[in-house]
Amino acid sequence: MSNTQRFLSLDVFRGLTVAGMILVNNPGSWSYVYTPLEHAPWHGCTPTDLVFPFFLFAVGNAMSFSMKKYQEQGHATAVRKILKRTLLIFLIGVFLNWFPFFRWNAEGQLVFKSLSQLRIMGVLPRIALCYGLAALIIHFWGERRAFVIAGCLLLVYWWLVLAFGQGDPYSLDGYAGLRLDKWLLGEQHLYRGEGVPFDPEGILSTLPAICNVIFGYLAGMYIQQKGKDYPMLCGLLVTGCLLVFTALCWNMVFPINKKIWTSSYVLYTVGIALLLLSVLIYAIEFRGWTKPAAFFEVFGKNPLFIYVMSGVVVKLYLLVRTGPGENLYGWLYQHIFRPIGGNYPGSLLFALFHVGLFWLLGWVMDKRKIYIRV
């Protein structure tokens, strides 16, 4: 399989996840979101809950092509590059959490966003930590041991949740990772999307998330080693089905749950990622259906930059006031998209508009051969 073919499927898979992130993060109104575009309230998994683990899987898949260069450069150089990239992505994530540095208070005054309330963790910090730790594991211990380590991480995480949880260890209040985050980070630095201090990208749940990257790497290596043939494709399909089946069995004792990133959730999302990747490889590499995939390929060529810019633009919407208690984000939905489509369709149209907007940004960058790598 040529590099172009390999990276086309990878770019499309990664592009799908970036487009998915923009779609689910930017409804016109959070009061009007179709159920598949919402996260599961707690246990369970919706299509939206697949987006983030898919991105981690794609990170690992991309690593299978880049790690060879690191291994040829020696331990010191490889570790330095891995740690540098990890730190940079982590800091970009913290920067995005803090941006735009000002907020409107209850009195309608624009005030500085204090660092004492800054969220430390988040999507990009988790991506950074998972990438860095997975890359070090793979670099020093190789593929087979990385597979064993991933399995051990999933089992150890299950034990930690049970051993240090309180009451129902799989509930928000009883989850062991919540106490760890409060102790290490402090309540003021945690996400409050659940109405209480709780970070779905917390420290403890980062352990199983590392496995999404490792499994993505192993899938990439498998594809390269087997080459473009039907036995390779069947291997991906069968493995994907087995992982989904195993996850559903494990779900009976360790529920599939994104917000505490359970081990069963890892196997479930990796299994579905393998099935989707199989479909993309068949359609693009085997059948040559490249034109329908071109839309998502654009997102996949500058994934991190486009994702960051989507966050920056939305945060600027929230900063711009269009009236008392109203910001530009709400104004656009209420005065443009809601009149066109109504509540739910208008909210979806708002999100789709922004998918198109950032696709246009990616398309312009691609045409100008601008590719921003971290």
Coordinates of N, CA and C in Angstrom, one line a residue, residues 133-246:
L133 N 2.5 9.3 26.8 CA 2.7 8.1 27.6 C 2.7 6.9 26.7
A134 N 1.8 6.9 25.7 CA 1.7 5.8 24.7 C 3.0 5.7 23.9
A135 N 3.4 6.9 23.5 CA 4.7 6.9 22.6 C 5.9 6.4 23.4
L136 N 6.0 6.8 24.7 CA 7.1 6.3 25.5 C 7.0 4.8 25.7
I137 N 5.8 4.3 26.0 CA 5.6 2.8 26.2 C 6.0 2.1 24.9
I138 N 5.6 2.5 23.8 CA 5.9 1.9 22.5 C 7.3 2.0 22.1
H139 N 7.9 3.1 22.4 CA 9.3 3.3 22.0 C 10.3 2.4 22.9
F140 N 10.0 2.3 24.1 CA 10.9 1.6 25.0 C 10.6 0.1 25.1
W141 N 9.3 -0.3 24.9 CA 8.9 -1.7 25.1 C 8.5 -2.4 23.8
G142 N 8.2 -1.7 22.8 CA 7.9 -2.3 21.5 C 6.4 -2.7 21.5
E143 N 6.0 -3.3 20.3 CA 4.6 -3.6 20.1 C 4.0 -4.6 21.0
R144 N 4.6 -5.8 21.1 CA 4.0 -6.8 21.9 C 3.9 -6.5 23.4
R145 N 4.9 -5.9 23.9 CA 4.8 -5.5 25.3 C 3.8 -4.3 25.5
A146 N 3.7 -3.5 24.5 CA 2.8 -2.4 24.6 C 1.3 -3.0 24.7
F147 N 1.1 -4.0 23.9 CA -0.2 -4.7 23.9 C -0.5 -5.2 25.3
V148 N 0.5 -5.9 25.9 CA 0.3 -6.5 27.3 C 0.1 -5.3 28.3
I149 N 0.9 -4.3 28.1 CA 0.8 -3.1 29.1 C -0.6 -2.5 29.0
A150 N -1.1 -2.4 27.8 CA -2.5 -1.9 27.6 C -3.5 -2.7 28.3
G151 N -3.4 -4.0 28.1 CA -4.3 -4.9 28.8 C -4.2 -4.8 30.3
C152 N -3.0 -4.7 30.8 CA -2.8 -4.5 32.3 C -3.3 -3.2 32.8
L153 N -3.2 -2.1 32.0 CA -3.7 -0.8 32.4 C -5.3 -0.9 32.5
L154 N -5.9 -1.6 31.6 CA -7.4 -1.7 31.7 C -7.8 -2.5 32.9
L155 N -7.1 -3.5 33.3 CA -7.4 -4.3 34.4 C -7.1 -3.6 35.7
V156 N -5.9 -2.9 35.7 CA -5.5 -2.2 36.9 C -6.4 -1.0 37.2
Y157 N -6.9 -0.3 36.1 CA -7.8 0.8 36.3 C -9.1 0.2 36.9
W158 N -9.6 -0.9 36.4 CA -10.8 -1.5 37.0 C -10.6 -1.8 38.5
W159 N -9.5 -2.3 38.9 CA -9.2 -2.6 40.3 C -9.1 -1.3 41.1
L160 N -8.5 -0.2 40.6 CA -8.4 1.1 41.3 C -9.8 1.7 41.5
V161 N -10.6 1.6 40.5 CA -12.0 2.1 40.6 C -12.7 1.4 41.7
L162 N -12.6 0.1 41.8 CA -13.3 -0.7 42.8 C -12.7 -0.6 44.2
A163 N -11.3 -0.6 44.2 CA -10.7 -0.5 45.5 C -10.8 0.8 46.2
F164 N -10.8 1.9 45.5 CA -10.8 3.2 46.1 C -12.1 4.0 45.9
G165 N -13.1 3.4 45.3 CA -14.4 4.0 45.1 C -15.1 4.0 46.5
Q166 N -16.1 4.8 46.5 CA -17.0 4.9 47.7 C -18.4 4.6 47.3
G167 N -19.1 3.8 48.1 CA -20.5 3.5 47.7 C -20.5 2.8 46.4
D168 N -21.3 3.3 45.4 CA -21.3 2.8 44.1 C -20.0 3.4 43.4
P169 N -19.0 2.5 43.1 CA -17.7 3.1 42.6 C -17.9 3.6 41.2
Y170 N -19.0 3.3 40.5 CA -19.2 3.7 39.1 C -20.1 4.9 39.0
S171 N -20.4 5.5 40.2 CA -21.2 6.7 40.2 C -20.3 7.9 40.2
L172 N -20.9 9.1 40.0 CA -20.1 10.3 40.0 C -19.6 10.6 41.4
D173 N -20.4 10.5 42.4 CA -20.0 10.7 43.8 C -19.0 9.7 44.3
G174 N -19.2 8.4 43.9 CA -18.4 7.4 44.4 C -17.1 7.1 43.6
Y175 N -17.0 7.7 42.5 CA -15.8 7.5 41.6 C -14.5 7.9 42.3
A176 N -13.5 7.0 42.3 CA -12.2 7.3 43.0 C -11.5 8.4 42.3
G177 N -11.6 8.6 41.0 CA -10.9 9.6 40.3 C -11.3 11.0 40.7
L178 N -12.5 11.2 41.1 CA -13.0 12.5 41.5 C -12.2 13.0 42.8
R179 N -12.0 12.1 43.7 CA -11.3 12.5 44.9 C -9.8 12.8 44.6
L180 N -9.2 12.0 43.6 CA -7.9 12.2 43.2 C -7.7 13.6 42.5
D181 N -8.7 14.0 41.7 CA -8.6 15.3 41.0 C -8.8 16.4 42.0
K182 N -9.7 16.2 43.0 CA -9.8 17.3 44.0 C -8.6 17.5 44.8
W183 N -7.9 16.4 45.1 CA -6.7 16.4 45.9 C -5.5 17.0 45.1
L184 N -5.3 16.6 43.9 CA -4.2 17.0 43.1 C -4.4 18.4 42.4
L185 N -5.6 18.6 41.9 CA -5.9 19.8 41.1 C -6.6 20.9 41.9
G186 N -7.5 20.4 42.8 CA -8.3 21.4 43.5 C -9.7 21.6 42.8
E187 N -10.7 21.7 43.6 CA -12.1 21.8 43.0 C -12.2 23.0 42.0
Q188 N -11.4 24.1 42.3 CA -11.6 25.3 41.5 C -11.0 25.1 40.1
H189 N -10.2 24.0 39.9 CA -9.6 23.8 38.6 C -10.3 22.7 37.8
L190 N -11.5 22.3 38.3 CA -12.2 21.2 37.6 C -13.4 21.7 36.8
Y191 N -13.7 20.9 35.8 CA -14.9 21.2 34.9 C -16.2 21.1 35.8
R192 N -17.2 21.9 35.4 CA -18.4 21.9 36.2 C -19.6 21.6 35.3
G193 N -19.4 20.9 34.2 CA -20.5 20.6 33.3 C -21.6 19.7 33.9
E194 N -21.3 19.0 34.9 CA -22.3 18.1 35.6 C -23.0 18.9 36.7
G195 N -22.7 20.2 36.8 CA -23.3 21.0 37.9 C -22.5 21.0 39.2
V196 N -21.5 20.1 39.3 CA -20.6 20.0 40.4 C -19.2 19.9 39.9
P197 N -18.2 20.1 40.7 CA -16.8 19.9 40.3 C -16.5 18.5 39.9
F198 N -16.4 18.2 38.7 CA -16.1 16.9 38.2 C -15.5 17.0 36.8
D199 N -14.3 16.4 36.5 CA -13.7 16.5 35.2 C -13.7 15.2 34.5
P200 N -14.5 15.1 33.4 CA -14.5 13.9 32.6 C -13.2 13.5 31.9
E201 N -12.3 14.5 31.9 CA -10.9 14.2 31.4 C -9.9 14.3 32.6
G202 N -10.3 13.7 33.7 CA -9.5 13.7 34.9 C -8.2 12.9 34.8
I203 N -7.5 12.9 35.9 CA -6.2 12.2 35.9 C -6.3 10.7 35.9
L204 N -7.1 10.1 36.7 CA -7.2 8.7 36.8 C -7.7 8.1 35.5
S205 N -8.8 8.7 35.0 CA -9.4 8.1 33.7 C -8.5 8.3 32.5
T206 N -7.4 9.0 32.7 CA -6.4 9.1 31.6 C -5.7 7.8 31.3
L207 N -5.6 7.0 32.4 CA -4.9 5.7 32.3 C -5.5 4.8 31.2
P208 N -6.8 4.5 31.3 CA -7.4 3.6 30.2 C -7.4 4.3 28.9
A209 N -7.5 5.7 28.9 CA -7.5 6.4 27.6 C -6.2 6.2 26.8
I210 N -5.1 6.0 27.5 CA -3.8 5.7 26.9 C -4.0 4.5 25.9
C211 N -4.8 3.5 26.3 CA -5.0 2.3 25.6 C -5.6 2.6 24.2
N212 N -6.5 3.6 24.1 CA -7.0 3.9 22.8 C -5.9 4.3 21.8
V213 N -4.9 5.0 22.3 CA -3.8 5.4 21.4 C -2.9 4.1 21.1
I214 N -2.7 3.3 22.1 CA -1.8 2.1 21.8 C -2.5 1.2 20.8
F215 N -3.8 1.0 21.0 CA -4.5 0.1 20.1 C -4.6 0.7 18.7
G216 N -4.7 2.0 18.6 CA -4.6 2.7 17.3 C -3.3 2.5 16.6
Y217 N -2.2 2.5 17.4 CA -0.9 2.2 16.9 C -0.8 0.8 16.4
L218 N -1.3 -0.1 17.2 CA -1.2 -1.5 16.8 C -2.0 -1.8 15.5
A219 N -3.1 -1.2 15.4 CA -3.9 -1.3 14.2 C -3.2 -0.8 13.0
G220 N -2.5 0.4 13.1 CA -1.7 0.9 12.0 C -0.6 0.0 11.6
M221 N 0.1 -0.5 12.6 CA 1.2 -1.4 12.3 C 0.7 -2.7 11.6
Y222 N -0.4 -3.2 12.0 CA -1.0 -4.4 11.4 C -1.3 -4.1 9.9
I223 N -1.9 -3.0 9.6 CA -2.2 -2.6 8.2 C -1.0 -2.5 7.4
Q224 N 0.1 -1.9 8.0 CA 1.3 -1.8 7.2 C 2.0 -3.2 6.9
Q225 N 2.0 -4.0 7.9 CA 2.7 -5.3 7.8 C 1.9 -6.2 6.9
K226 N 0.6 -6.2 6.9 CA -0.2 -7.1 6.1 C -0.4 -6.6 4.7
G227 N -0.4 -5.3 4.5 CA -0.6 -4.8 3.2 C -2.0 -4.8 2.8
K228 N -2.3 -4.3 1.5 CA -3.6 -4.1 1.1 C -4.2 -5.4 0.5
D229 N -4.8 -6.2 1.3 CA -5.4 -7.4 0.8 C -6.6 -7.7 1.7
Y230 N -7.4 -8.7 1.2 CA -8.7 -9.0 1.9 C -8.4 -9.7 3.3
P231 N -7.4 -10.5 3.4 CA -7.2 -11.1 4.7 C -6.9 -10.0 5.8
M232 N -6.2 -8.9 5.4 CA -6.0 -7.8 6.4 C -7.3 -7.2 6.8
L233 N -8.1 -7.0 5.8 CA -9.4 -6.4 6.0 C -10.3 -7.2 6.9
C234 N -10.3 -8.5 6.6 CA -11.1 -9.5 7.4 C -10.5 -9.5 8.9
G235 N -9.2 -9.4 9.0 CA -8.6 -9.3 10.4 C -9.1 -8.2 11.2
L236 N -9.2 -7.0 10.5 CA -9.7 -5.8 11.2 C -11.2 -6.0 11.6
L237 N -12.0 -6.5 10.7 CA -13.4 -6.7 10.9 C -13.6 -7.7 12.1
V238 N -13.0 -8.8 12.0 CA -13.2 -9.8 13.0 C -12.7 -9.3 14.4
T239 N -11.5 -8.6 14.4 CA -11.1 -8.1 15.7 C -12.0 -7.0 16.3
G240 N -12.5 -6.2 15.4 CA -13.5 -5.2 15.8 C -14.7 -5.8 16.4
C241 N -15.3 -6.9 15.8 CA -16.5 -7.5 16.3 C -16.2 -8.2 17.6
L242 N -15.0 -8.8 17.8 CA -14.6 -9.5 19.0 C -14.5 -8.5 20.2
L243 N -13.9 -7.3 19.9 CA -13.8 -6.3 20.9 C -15.1 -5.7 21.3
V244 N -16.0 -5.5 20.4 CA -17.3 -5.0 20.7 C -18.1 -6.0 21.6
F245 N -18.0 -7.3 21.2 CA -18.6 -8.4 22.0 C -18.1 -8.5 23.4
T246 N -16.7 -8.4 23.5 CA -16.1 -8.5 24.8 C -16.5 -7.3 25.7

